[in-house]
Amino acid sequence: MSAGSRLSYPLSAACALLVALGSTFALAAAWFFQLVVGLAPCPLCLEQRIAYYVAVPVAILALVLVSKGHARFGQVLLGLLALALAANAVLAAYHAGVEWHFWPGPVACTGGVPTVTTNILDALGSTRVPRCDEAPWKLFGLSMAGWNVLIAAGLSGIAGWGAVSRRRL
């Protein structure tokens, strides 16, 4: 972008940047709790990371597109990110409900009987799948899944706002 040109959709660009930064923060926090604090993620936790892994590069691409004068393409990407992050918020709400025992979770991570075709004693001795129905960490009464509901929903709203913004400089 040359020094004399203007950003045609500054709000969309700002929203794309916020989604990229927010998604990066969410992933950094998840990896911090896993690697530094020592909390192994359950299968539902790992699934919730997928939206953020997608959101970081797609939001950066949307920012580049908006910055280079291709605002409509960038806004389409932001709209898709809004949907993906909203779906992630729903998944996180499901996970939080499993932790609060509002409904049952997947058998694979809530203590159900494993389906193993080899020696079950060897499998039980060597495999440790973290439980999806136990919250090992809470802040202000919310587990990581609960916080993820708020983060994913907030980022979805930001992406959606950027997708529909027609604000120009």
Coordinates of N, CA, C and O in Angstrom, one line a residue:
M1 N 0.8 -1.2 0.0 CA 0.0 0.0 0.0 C 0.9 1.2 0.0 O 1.8 1.4 0.8
S2 N 0.7 2.1 -0.9 CA 1.5 3.3 -1.0 C 1.2 4.3 0.1 O 0.1 4.3 0.7
A3 N 2.1 5.3 0.3 CA 1.9 6.2 1.4 C 0.7 7.1 1.2 O 0.1 7.5 2.1
G4 N 0.3 7.3 -0.1 CA -0.9 8.2 -0.4 C -2.2 7.5 -0.4 O -3.2 8.1 -0.3
S5 N -2.2 6.1 -0.4 CA -3.5 5.4 -0.5 C -4.1 5.2 0.9 O -3.4 5.3 1.9
R6 N -5.4 5.0 0.9 CA -6.1 4.9 2.1 C -6.7 3.5 2.2 O -7.0 2.8 1.2
L7 N -6.8 3.0 3.4 CA -7.5 1.7 3.7 C -9.0 1.9 3.5 O -9.6 2.8 4.2
S8 N -9.6 1.2 2.6 CA -11.0 1.4 2.3 C -11.9 0.9 3.3 O -13.0 1.5 3.5
Y9 N -11.6 -0.1 4.0 CA -12.5 -0.7 5.1 C -11.7 -0.8 6.4 O -11.3 -1.9 6.7
P10 N -11.4 0.3 7.1 CA -10.6 0.2 8.3 C -11.2 -0.7 9.4 O -10.4 -1.4 10.1
L11 N -12.5 -0.7 9.5 CA -13.1 -1.5 10.6 C -12.9 -3.0 10.3 O -12.6 -3.8 11.2
S12 N -13.0 -3.4 9.0 CA -12.8 -4.8 8.7 C -11.4 -5.2 8.9 O -11.1 -6.3 9.4
A13 N -10.4 -4.3 8.6 CA -9.0 -4.6 8.8 C -8.8 -4.8 10.3 O -8.1 -5.7 10.8
A14 N -9.3 -3.9 11.1 CA -9.1 -3.9 12.6 C -9.7 -5.2 13.1 O -9.1 -5.9 14.0
C15 N -10.9 -5.6 12.6 CA -11.5 -6.8 13.1 C -10.7 -8.0 12.8 O -10.5 -8.9 13.6
A16 N -10.2 -8.1 11.5 CA -9.3 -9.2 11.1 C -8.1 -9.3 12.0 O -7.7 -10.4 12.5
L17 N -7.5 -8.1 12.3 CA -6.3 -8.1 13.2 C -6.7 -8.6 14.6 O -6.0 -9.4 15.2
L18 N -7.8 -8.2 15.1 CA -8.3 -8.6 16.5 C -8.5 -10.1 16.5 O -8.2 -10.8 17.5
V19 N -9.1 -10.6 15.5 CA -9.4 -12.1 15.4 C -8.1 -12.9 15.4 O -7.9 -13.9 16.1
A20 N -7.1 -12.4 14.6 CA -5.8 -13.1 14.5 C -5.1 -13.0 15.9 O -4.6 -14.0 16.3
L21 N -5.1 -11.8 16.5 CA -4.5 -11.7 17.8 C -5.2 -12.5 18.9 O -4.6 -13.2 19.7
G22 N -6.5 -12.4 18.9 CA -7.3 -13.2 19.9 C -7.1 -14.7 19.8 O -7.0 -15.4 20.8
S23 N -7.1 -15.1 18.5 CA -6.9 -16.6 18.3 C -5.5 -17.0 18.7 O -5.4 -18.1 19.3
T24 N -4.6 -16.2 18.4 CA -3.2 -16.5 18.8 C -3.1 -16.5 20.4 O -2.5 -17.4 20.9
F25 N -3.8 -15.6 21.0 CA -3.8 -15.6 22.5 C -4.4 -16.9 23.0 O -3.9 -17.5 24.0
A26 N -5.6 -17.3 22.4 CA -6.3 -18.5 22.9 C -5.4 -19.7 22.8 O -5.3 -20.5 23.7
L27 N -4.7 -19.8 21.6 CA -3.8 -20.9 21.4 C -2.6 -20.9 22.4 O -2.2 -21.9 23.0
A28 N -2.0 -19.7 22.6 CA -0.9 -19.5 23.5 C -1.3 -19.9 24.9 O -0.5 -20.6 25.6
A29 N -2.5 -19.5 25.3 CA -3.0 -19.9 26.7 C -3.1 -21.4 26.8 O -2.8 -22.0 27.8
A30 N -3.7 -22.0 25.8 CA -3.9 -23.5 25.8 C -2.6 -24.2 25.9 O -2.4 -25.1 26.7
W31 N -1.6 -23.8 25.1 CA -0.3 -24.4 25.1 C 0.4 -24.1 26.4 O 1.2 -25.0 27.0
F32 N 0.2 -22.9 27.0 CA 0.8 -22.6 28.3 C 0.3 -23.6 29.4 O 1.1 -24.1 30.2
F33 N -1.0 -23.7 29.4 CA -1.6 -24.6 30.4 C -1.1 -26.1 30.2 O -1.0 -26.8 31.2
Q34 N -0.9 -26.5 29.0 CA -0.5 -27.8 28.7 C 1.0 -28.0 29.0 O 1.4 -29.0 29.7
L35 N 1.9 -27.1 28.5 CA 3.3 -27.3 28.6 C 3.9 -26.8 29.9 O 4.8 -27.4 30.5
V36 N 3.4 -25.7 30.4 CA 4.0 -25.1 31.6 C 3.3 -25.6 32.9 O 3.9 -26.0 33.9
V37 N 1.9 -25.5 32.9 CA 1.2 -25.9 34.1 C 1.0 -27.4 34.2 O 0.9 -27.9 35.3
G38 N 1.1 -28.1 33.1 CA 1.0 -29.5 33.1 C -0.4 -30.1 33.0 O -0.6 -31.3 33.3
L39 N -1.3 -29.4 32.5 CA -2.7 -29.9 32.3 C -2.8 -30.5 30.9 O -2.8 -29.7 29.9
A40 N -2.9 -31.8 30.9 CA -3.1 -32.4 29.6 C -4.5 -32.1 29.0 O -5.5 -32.2 29.8
P41 N -4.6 -31.8 27.8 CA -5.9 -31.5 27.2 C -6.7 -32.8 26.9 O -6.1 -33.8 26.5
C42 N -8.0 -32.7 27.1 CA -8.9 -33.8 26.8 C -9.2 -33.8 25.3 O -8.9 -32.8 24.6
P43 N -9.8 -34.8 24.8 CA -10.2 -34.8 23.3 C -11.0 -33.6 22.9 O -10.8 -33.0 21.8
L44 N -12.0 -33.2 23.8 CA -12.8 -32.0 23.4 C -12.0 -30.7 23.4 O -12.2 -29.8 22.6
C45 N -11.0 -30.6 24.3 CA -10.1 -29.5 24.4 C -9.4 -29.4 23.1 O -9.2 -28.3 22.5
L46 N -8.8 -30.5 22.6 CA -8.1 -30.5 21.4 C -8.9 -30.1 20.2 O -8.5 -29.4 19.3
E47 N -10.2 -30.6 20.1 CA -11.1 -30.2 19.1 C -11.3 -28.7 19.0 O -11.5 -28.1 18.0
Q48 N -11.4 -28.1 20.2 CA -11.7 -26.7 20.3 C -10.5 -25.8 19.8 O -10.7 -24.7 19.4
R49 N -9.3 -26.4 19.8 CA -8.2 -25.6 19.2 C -8.2 -25.5 17.7 O -7.6 -24.6 17.2
I50 N -8.9 -26.4 17.0 CA -8.9 -26.4 15.6 C -9.3 -25.1 15.0 O -8.7 -24.6 14.1
A51 N -10.4 -24.5 15.5 CA -10.9 -23.3 15.0 C -9.9 -22.2 15.1 O -9.8 -21.3 14.2
Y52 N -9.1 -22.2 16.1 CA -8.1 -21.1 16.3 C -6.9 -21.3 15.4 O -6.3 -20.4 14.9
Y53 N -6.5 -22.6 15.2 CA -5.5 -22.9 14.2 C -5.9 -22.4 12.8 O -5.0 -22.0 12.0
V54 N -7.1 -22.5 12.5 CA -7.6 -22.1 11.2 C -7.7 -20.5 11.2 O -7.4 -19.9 10.2
A55 N -8.2 -20.0 12.3 CA -8.5 -18.6 12.4 C -7.3 -17.7 12.2 O -7.4 -16.6 11.6
V56 N -6.2 -18.1 12.8 CA -5.0 -17.2 12.7 C -4.6 -16.9 11.3 O -4.5 -15.7 10.9
P57 N -4.3 -17.9 10.4 CA -3.8 -17.6 9.1 C -5.0 -17.0 8.2 O -4.7 -16.1 7.4
V58 N -6.2 -17.4 8.4 CA -7.3 -16.9 7.6 C -7.6 -15.4 8.0 O -7.8 -14.6 7.1
A59 N -7.5 -15.1 9.2 CA -7.7 -13.7 9.6 C -6.5 -12.8 9.1 O -6.8 -11.7 8.7
I60 N -5.3 -13.3 9.1 CA -4.2 -12.6 8.5 C -4.4 -12.4 7.0 O -4.2 -11.3 6.5
L61 N -4.9 -13.4 6.3 CA -5.2 -13.3 4.9 C -6.3 -12.3 4.7 O -6.2 -11.5 3.7
A62 N -7.3 -12.3 5.5 CA -8.4 -11.3 5.4 C -7.8 -9.9 5.6 O -8.2 -9.0 4.8
L63 N -6.9 -9.7 6.5 CA -6.3 -8.4 6.8 C -5.5 -8.0 5.5 O -5.6 -6.8 5.1
V64 N -4.7 -8.9 5.0 CA -4.0 -8.6 3.8 C -4.9 -8.2 2.6 O -4.7 -7.2 1.9
L65 N -5.9 -9.0 2.4 CA -6.9 -8.7 1.3 C -7.5 -7.3 1.5 O -7.6 -6.6 0.5
V66 N -8.0 -7.0 2.7 CA -8.6 -5.7 2.9 C -7.6 -4.6 2.7 O -7.9 -3.6 2.1
S67 N -6.4 -4.8 3.2 CA -5.4 -3.8 3.1 C -4.9 -3.6 1.6 O -4.5 -2.5 1.3
K68 N -5.1 -4.6 0.8 CA -4.6 -4.5 -0.6 C -5.8 -4.0 -1.5 O -5.7 -4.1 -2.7
G69 N -6.9 -3.6 -1.0 CA -8.0 -3.2 -1.8 C -9.0 -4.2 -2.2 O -9.9 -4.0 -3.0
H70 N -8.9 -5.4 -1.6 CA -9.8 -6.5 -2.0 C -10.7 -6.8 -0.7 O -10.8 -7.9 -0.2
A71 N -11.4 -5.7 -0.3 CA -12.2 -5.8 0.9 C -13.3 -6.8 0.9 O -13.5 -7.5 1.9
R72 N -13.9 -7.0 -0.2 CA -15.1 -7.9 -0.3 C -14.6 -9.4 0.0 O -15.2 -10.1 0.7
F73 N -13.4 -9.7 -0.6 CA -12.9 -11.1 -0.4 C -12.5 -11.2 1.1 O -12.7 -12.3 1.7
G74 N -11.9 -10.2 1.6 CA -11.5 -10.2 3.1 C -12.7 -10.4 4.0 O -12.7 -11.1 4.9
Q75 N -13.8 -9.7 3.6 CA -15.0 -9.7 4.4 C -15.7 -11.1 4.3 O -16.3 -11.6 5.2
V76 N -15.6 -11.7 3.1 CA -16.1 -13.1 3.0 C -15.4 -14.0 3.9 O -16.0 -14.8 4.6
L77 N -14.0 -13.9 4.0 CA -13.2 -14.7 4.9 C -13.6 -14.4 6.4 O -13.7 -15.3 7.2
L78 N -13.9 -13.2 6.7 CA -14.3 -12.8 8.0 C -15.6 -13.4 8.4 O -15.9 -13.9 9.5
G79 N -16.5 -13.5 7.4 CA -17.8 -14.1 7.6 C -17.7 -15.6 7.9 O -18.4 -16.1 8.7
L80 N -16.8 -16.2 7.1 CA -16.6 -17.7 7.3 C -15.9 -17.9 8.7 O -16.3 -18.9 9.4
L81 N -15.0 -17.0 9.1 CA -14.4 -17.1 10.4 C -15.5 -16.9 11.5 O -15.4 -17.6 12.6
A82 N -16.4 -16.0 11.3 CA -17.5 -15.8 12.3 C -18.3 -17.1 12.5 O -18.6 -17.4 13.6
L83 N -18.6 -17.8 11.4 CA -19.3 -19.0 11.5 C -18.5 -20.1 12.2 O -19.0 -20.8 13.1
A84 N -17.2 -20.2 11.8 CA -16.3 -21.2 12.5 C -16.2 -21.0 14.0 O -16.2 -21.9 14.8
L85 N -16.0 -19.7 14.3 CA -15.8 -19.4 15.7 C -17.1 -19.5 16.5 O -17.1 -19.9 17.7
A86 N -18.2 -19.3 15.9 CA -19.5 -19.5 16.6 C -19.7 -21.0 16.8 O -20.2 -21.4 17.9
A87 N -19.3 -21.8 15.8 CA -19.4 -23.3 16.0 C -18.5 -23.7 17.1 O -18.8 -24.6 17.9
N88 N -17.3 -23.1 17.2 CA -16.4 -23.4 18.3 C -17.0 -23.0 19.7 O -16.8 -23.7 20.6
A89 N -17.7 -21.9 19.7 CA -18.3 -21.5 21.0 C -19.4 -22.5 21.4 O -19.5 -22.8 22.6
V90 N -20.1 -23.0 20.4 CA -21.1 -24.1 20.7 C -20.4 -25.3 21.2 O -20.9 -25.9 22.2
L91 N -19.3 -25.7 20.6 CA -18.6 -26.9 21.0 C -18.1 -26.7 22.5 O -18.2 -27.6 23.3
A92 N -17.6 -25.5 22.7 CA -17.1 -25.2 24.1 C -18.2 -25.2 25.1 O -18.0 -25.6 26.2
A93 N -19.4 -24.7 24.7 CA -20.6 -24.7 25.6 C -21.0 -26.2 25.9 O -21.3 -26.5 27.0
Y94 N -20.9 -27.0 24.9 CA -21.2 -28.4 25.1 C -20.2 -29.0 26.1 O -20.6 -29.7 27.0
H95 N -18.9 -28.7 25.9 CA -17.9 -29.2 26.8 C -18.1 -28.7 28.2 O -18.0 -29.5 29.2
A96 N -18.4 -27.4 28.3 CA -18.7 -26.9 29.7 C -19.9 -27.6 30.3 O -19.9 -27.9 31.5
G97 N -20.9 -27.9 29.5 CA -22.1 -28.6 30.0 C -21.7 -30.1 30.5 O -22.2 -30.6 31.5
V98 N -20.8 -30.7 29.7 CA -20.3 -32.0 30.2 C -19.6 -31.9 31.5 O -19.8 -32.7 32.4
E99 N -18.8 -30.8 31.6 CA -18.0 -30.7 32.9 C -19.0 -30.4 34.1 O -18.7 -30.8 35.2
W100 N -20.1 -29.7 33.8 CA -21.1 -29.4 34.9 C -22.1 -30.6 35.0 O -23.0 -30.5 35.9
H101 N -21.9 -31.6 34.2 CA -22.7 -32.8 34.3 C -24.2 -32.5 33.9 O -25.1 -33.1 34.4
F102 N -24.4 -31.5 33.0 CA -25.7 -31.2 32.5 C -26.2 -32.3 31.5 O -27.3 -32.5 31.3
W103 N -25.2 -32.9 30.8 CA -25.5 -33.9 29.8 C -24.2 -34.8 29.7 O -23.1 -34.4 30.1
P104 N -24.4 -36.0 29.2 CA -23.2 -36.9 29.1 C -22.3 -36.4 28.0 O -22.7 -35.8 27.0
G105 N -21.0 -36.7 28.1 CA -20.0 -36.4 27.1 C -19.7 -37.6 26.3 O -20.3 -38.7 26.5
P106 N -18.7 -37.5 25.5 CA -18.3 -38.7 24.7 C -17.7 -39.8 25.6 O -17.0 -39.5 26.5
V107 N -18.0 -41.0 25.2 CA -17.6 -42.1 26.0 C -16.1 -42.2 26.0 O -15.5 -42.6 27.1
A108 N -15.4 -41.8 25.0 CA -14.0 -41.9 24.9 C -13.2 -41.1 26.0 O -12.1 -41.4 26.3
C109 N -13.9 -40.1 26.5 CA -13.2 -39.3 27.5 C -14.0 -39.0 28.8 O -13.7 -38.0 29.5
T110 N -15.0 -39.8 29.0 CA -15.7 -39.6 30.3 C -15.7 -40.8 31.2 O -16.6 -41.0 32.0
G111 N -14.8 -41.7 30.9 CA -14.7 -42.8 31.8 C -15.5 -44.0 31.4 O -15.7 -45.0 32.1
G112 N -15.9 -44.1 30.1 CA -16.6 -45.2 29.6 C -15.7 -46.4 29.4 O -14.5 -46.3 29.6
V113 N -16.2 -47.5 29.0 CA -15.4 -48.7 28.8 C -14.7 -48.6 27.5 O -15.3 -48.3 26.5
P114 N -13.3 -48.7 27.5 CA -12.6 -48.6 26.2 C -12.8 -49.8 25.4 O -13.0 -50.9 25.9
T115 N -12.8 -49.6 24.1 CA -12.9 -50.7 23.1 C -11.5 -51.0 22.6 O -11.0 -50.3 21.7
V116 N -10.9 -52.0 23.1 CA -9.6 -52.4 22.8 C -9.6 -53.8 22.3 O -10.1 -54.7 23.0
T117 N -8.9 -54.1 21.2 CA -8.9 -55.5 20.7 C -7.7 -56.2 21.1 O -7.6 -57.4 21.0
T118 N -6.7 -55.5 21.7 CA -5.5 -56.2 22.2 C -5.6 -56.4 23.7 O -6.7 -56.3 24.2
N119 N -4.6 -56.7 24.3 CA -4.6 -57.0 25.8 C -5.1 -55.7 26.5 O -4.4 -54.7 26.5
I120 N -6.2 -55.8 27.1 CA -6.8 -54.6 27.8 C -6.0 -54.2 29.0 O -5.9 -53.0 29.3
L121 N -5.3 -55.1 29.7 CA -4.5 -54.6 30.8 C -3.3 -53.8 30.4 O -3.0 -52.8 31.0
D122 N -2.7 -54.2 29.3 CA -1.6 -53.4 28.8 C -2.1 -52.1 28.3 O -1.4 -51.0 28.6
A123 N -3.2 -52.0 27.7 CA -3.7 -50.7 27.2 C -4.1 -49.8 28.3 O -3.8 -48.6 28.3
L124 N -4.7 -50.4 29.4 CA -5.1 -49.5 30.5 C -3.8 -49.0 31.2 O -3.8 -47.9 31.8
G125 N -2.8 -49.8 31.3 CA -1.6 -49.4 32.0 C -0.8 -48.3 31.2 O -0.1 -47.5 31.8
S126 N -0.9 -48.3 29.9 CA -0.1 -47.3 29.1 C -0.9 -46.1 28.6 O -0.3 -45.2 28.1
T127 N -2.2 -46.1 28.7 CA -3.0 -45.1 28.1 C -3.7 -44.2 29.2 O -4.3 -44.8 30.1
R128 N -3.5 -42.9 29.1 CA -4.2 -42.0 30.0 C -4.9 -40.9 29.2 O -4.2 -40.0 28.7
V129 N -6.1 -41.0 29.0 CA -6.9 -40.0 28.3 C -7.5 -39.1 29.3 O -8.3 -39.6 30.2
P130 N -7.2 -37.8 29.3 CA -7.8 -36.9 30.3 C -9.3 -36.9 30.1 O -9.8 -37.0 29.0
R131 N -10.0 -36.8 31.2 CA -11.5 -36.8 31.2 C -12.0 -35.5 30.8 O -11.6 -34.4 31.2
C132 N -13.1 -35.6 30.0 CA -13.8 -34.4 29.5 C -14.8 -33.9 30.5 O -15.2 -32.7 30.4
D133 N -15.2 -34.7 31.5 CA -16.2 -34.3 32.4 C -15.6 -33.8 33.7 O -16.3 -33.7 34.7
E134 N -14.3 -33.5 33.8 CA -13.7 -33.0 34.9 C -12.9 -31.7 34.5 O -12.2 -31.7 33.6
A135 N -13.2 -30.6 35.3 CA -12.5 -29.4 35.0 C -11.3 -29.2 36.0 O -11.5 -29.0 37.1
P136 N -10.1 -29.4 35.5 CA -8.9 -29.4 36.4 C -8.5 -28.0 36.8 O -7.7 -27.8 37.7
W137 N -9.1 -27.0 36.2 CA -8.7 -25.6 36.5 C -10.0 -24.7 36.3 O -10.7 -24.9 35.3
K138 N -10.2 -23.7 37.2 CA -11.3 -22.8 37.1 C -10.8 -21.4 37.5 O -9.9 -21.3 38.4
L139 N -11.3 -20.4 36.9 CA -11.1 -19.0 37.3 C -12.4 -18.3 37.4 O -13.2 -18.3 36.4
F140 N -12.8 -17.8 38.5 CA -14.1 -17.1 38.7 C -15.3 -18.1 38.4 O -16.3 -17.7 37.9
G141 N -15.1 -19.4 38.7 CA -16.1 -20.4 38.5 C -16.2 -20.9 37.1 O -17.0 -21.8 36.9
L142 N -15.4 -20.4 36.2 CA -15.4 -20.9 34.8 C -14.2 -21.8 34.5 O -13.1 -21.4 34.8
S143 N -14.4 -22.9 33.9 CA -13.3 -23.7 33.5 C -12.8 -23.2 32.2 O -13.2 -22.2 31.6
M144 N -11.7 -23.9 31.7 CA -11.2 -23.4 30.4 C -12.2 -23.5 29.3 O -12.2 -22.6 28.4
A145 N -13.0 -24.5 29.3 CA -14.1 -24.6 28.3 C -15.1 -23.5 28.4 O -15.5 -22.9 27.4
G146 N -15.4 -23.1 29.7 CA -16.3 -21.9 29.9 C -15.7 -20.6 29.4 O -16.4 -19.8 28.7
W147 N -14.4 -20.4 29.6 CA -13.7 -19.3 29.1 C -13.7 -19.3 27.6 O -13.8 -18.3 26.9
N148 N -13.5 -20.5 27.0 CA -13.5 -20.6 25.6 C -14.8 -20.2 25.0 O -14.8 -19.7 23.8
V149 N -15.9 -20.5 25.6 CA -17.2 -20.1 25.1 C -17.2 -18.6 24.9 O -17.6 -18.0 23.9
L150 N -16.7 -17.8 25.9 CA -16.7 -16.4 25.9 C -15.7 -15.9 24.8 O -16.0 -14.9 24.0
I151 N -14.5 -16.5 24.7 CA -13.5 -16.0 23.8 C -14.0 -16.3 22.4 O -13.9 -15.4 21.5
A152 N -14.4 -17.5 22.1 CA -14.9 -17.9 20.7 C -16.1 -17.1 20.3 O -16.2 -16.6 19.2
A153 N -17.0 -16.9 21.2 CA -18.2 -16.1 20.9 C -17.8 -14.6 20.6 O -18.3 -14.0 19.7
G154 N -16.9 -14.1 21.4 CA -16.5 -12.7 21.2 C -15.7 -12.5 19.9 O -16.0 -11.6 19.2
L155 N -14.9 -13.5 19.6 CA -14.1 -13.4 18.3 C -15.1 -13.6 17.2 O -14.9 -13.0 16.1
S156 N -16.1 -14.4 17.3 CA -17.1 -14.6 16.3 C -17.8 -13.3 16.0 O -18.1 -12.9 14.9
G157 N -18.2 -12.6 17.1 CA -18.9 -11.3 16.9 C -18.0 -10.3 16.3 O -18.5 -9.6 15.4
I158 N -16.7 -10.3 16.6 CA -15.8 -9.3 16.0 C -15.6 -9.6 14.5 O -15.7 -8.7 13.7
A159 N -15.5 -10.9 14.2 CA -15.3 -11.3 12.8 C -16.6 -11.0 12.0 O -16.6 -10.5 10.9
G160 N -17.8 -11.2 12.6 CA -19.0 -10.9 12.0 C -19.2 -9.4 11.7 O -19.7 -9.0 10.7
W161 N -18.8 -8.6 12.7 CA -18.9 -7.2 12.6 C -18.0 -6.7 11.4 O -18.4 -5.9 10.6
G162 N -16.8 -7.3 11.3 CA -15.9 -6.9 10.2 C -16.4 -7.4 8.9 O -16.1 -6.7 7.9
A163 N -17.1 -8.5 8.9 CA -17.7 -9.0 7.6 C -18.8 -8.1 7.0 O -18.9 -8.1 5.8
V164 N -19.5 -7.5 7.9 CA -20.6 -6.7 7.4 C -20.4 -5.2 7.4 O -21.2 -4.4 6.9
S165 N -19.2 -4.8 7.9 CA -18.9 -3.4 7.9 C -18.7 -2.8 6.6 O -18.1 -3.3 5.7
R166 N -19.3 -1.6 6.4 CA -19.2 -0.8 5.1 C -18.5 0.5 5.4 O -18.6 1.4 4.6
R167 N -17.9 0.6 6.6 CA -17.3 1.9 7.0 C -16.0 2.1 6.2 O -15.2 1.2 6.1
R168 N -15.9 3.2 5.6 CA -14.8 3.6 4.8 C -14.1 4.8 5.4 O -14.7 5.6 6.1
L169 N -12.9 5.1 5.1 CA -12.2 6.3 5.5 C -12.4 7.4 4.5 O -12.6 7.2 3.3

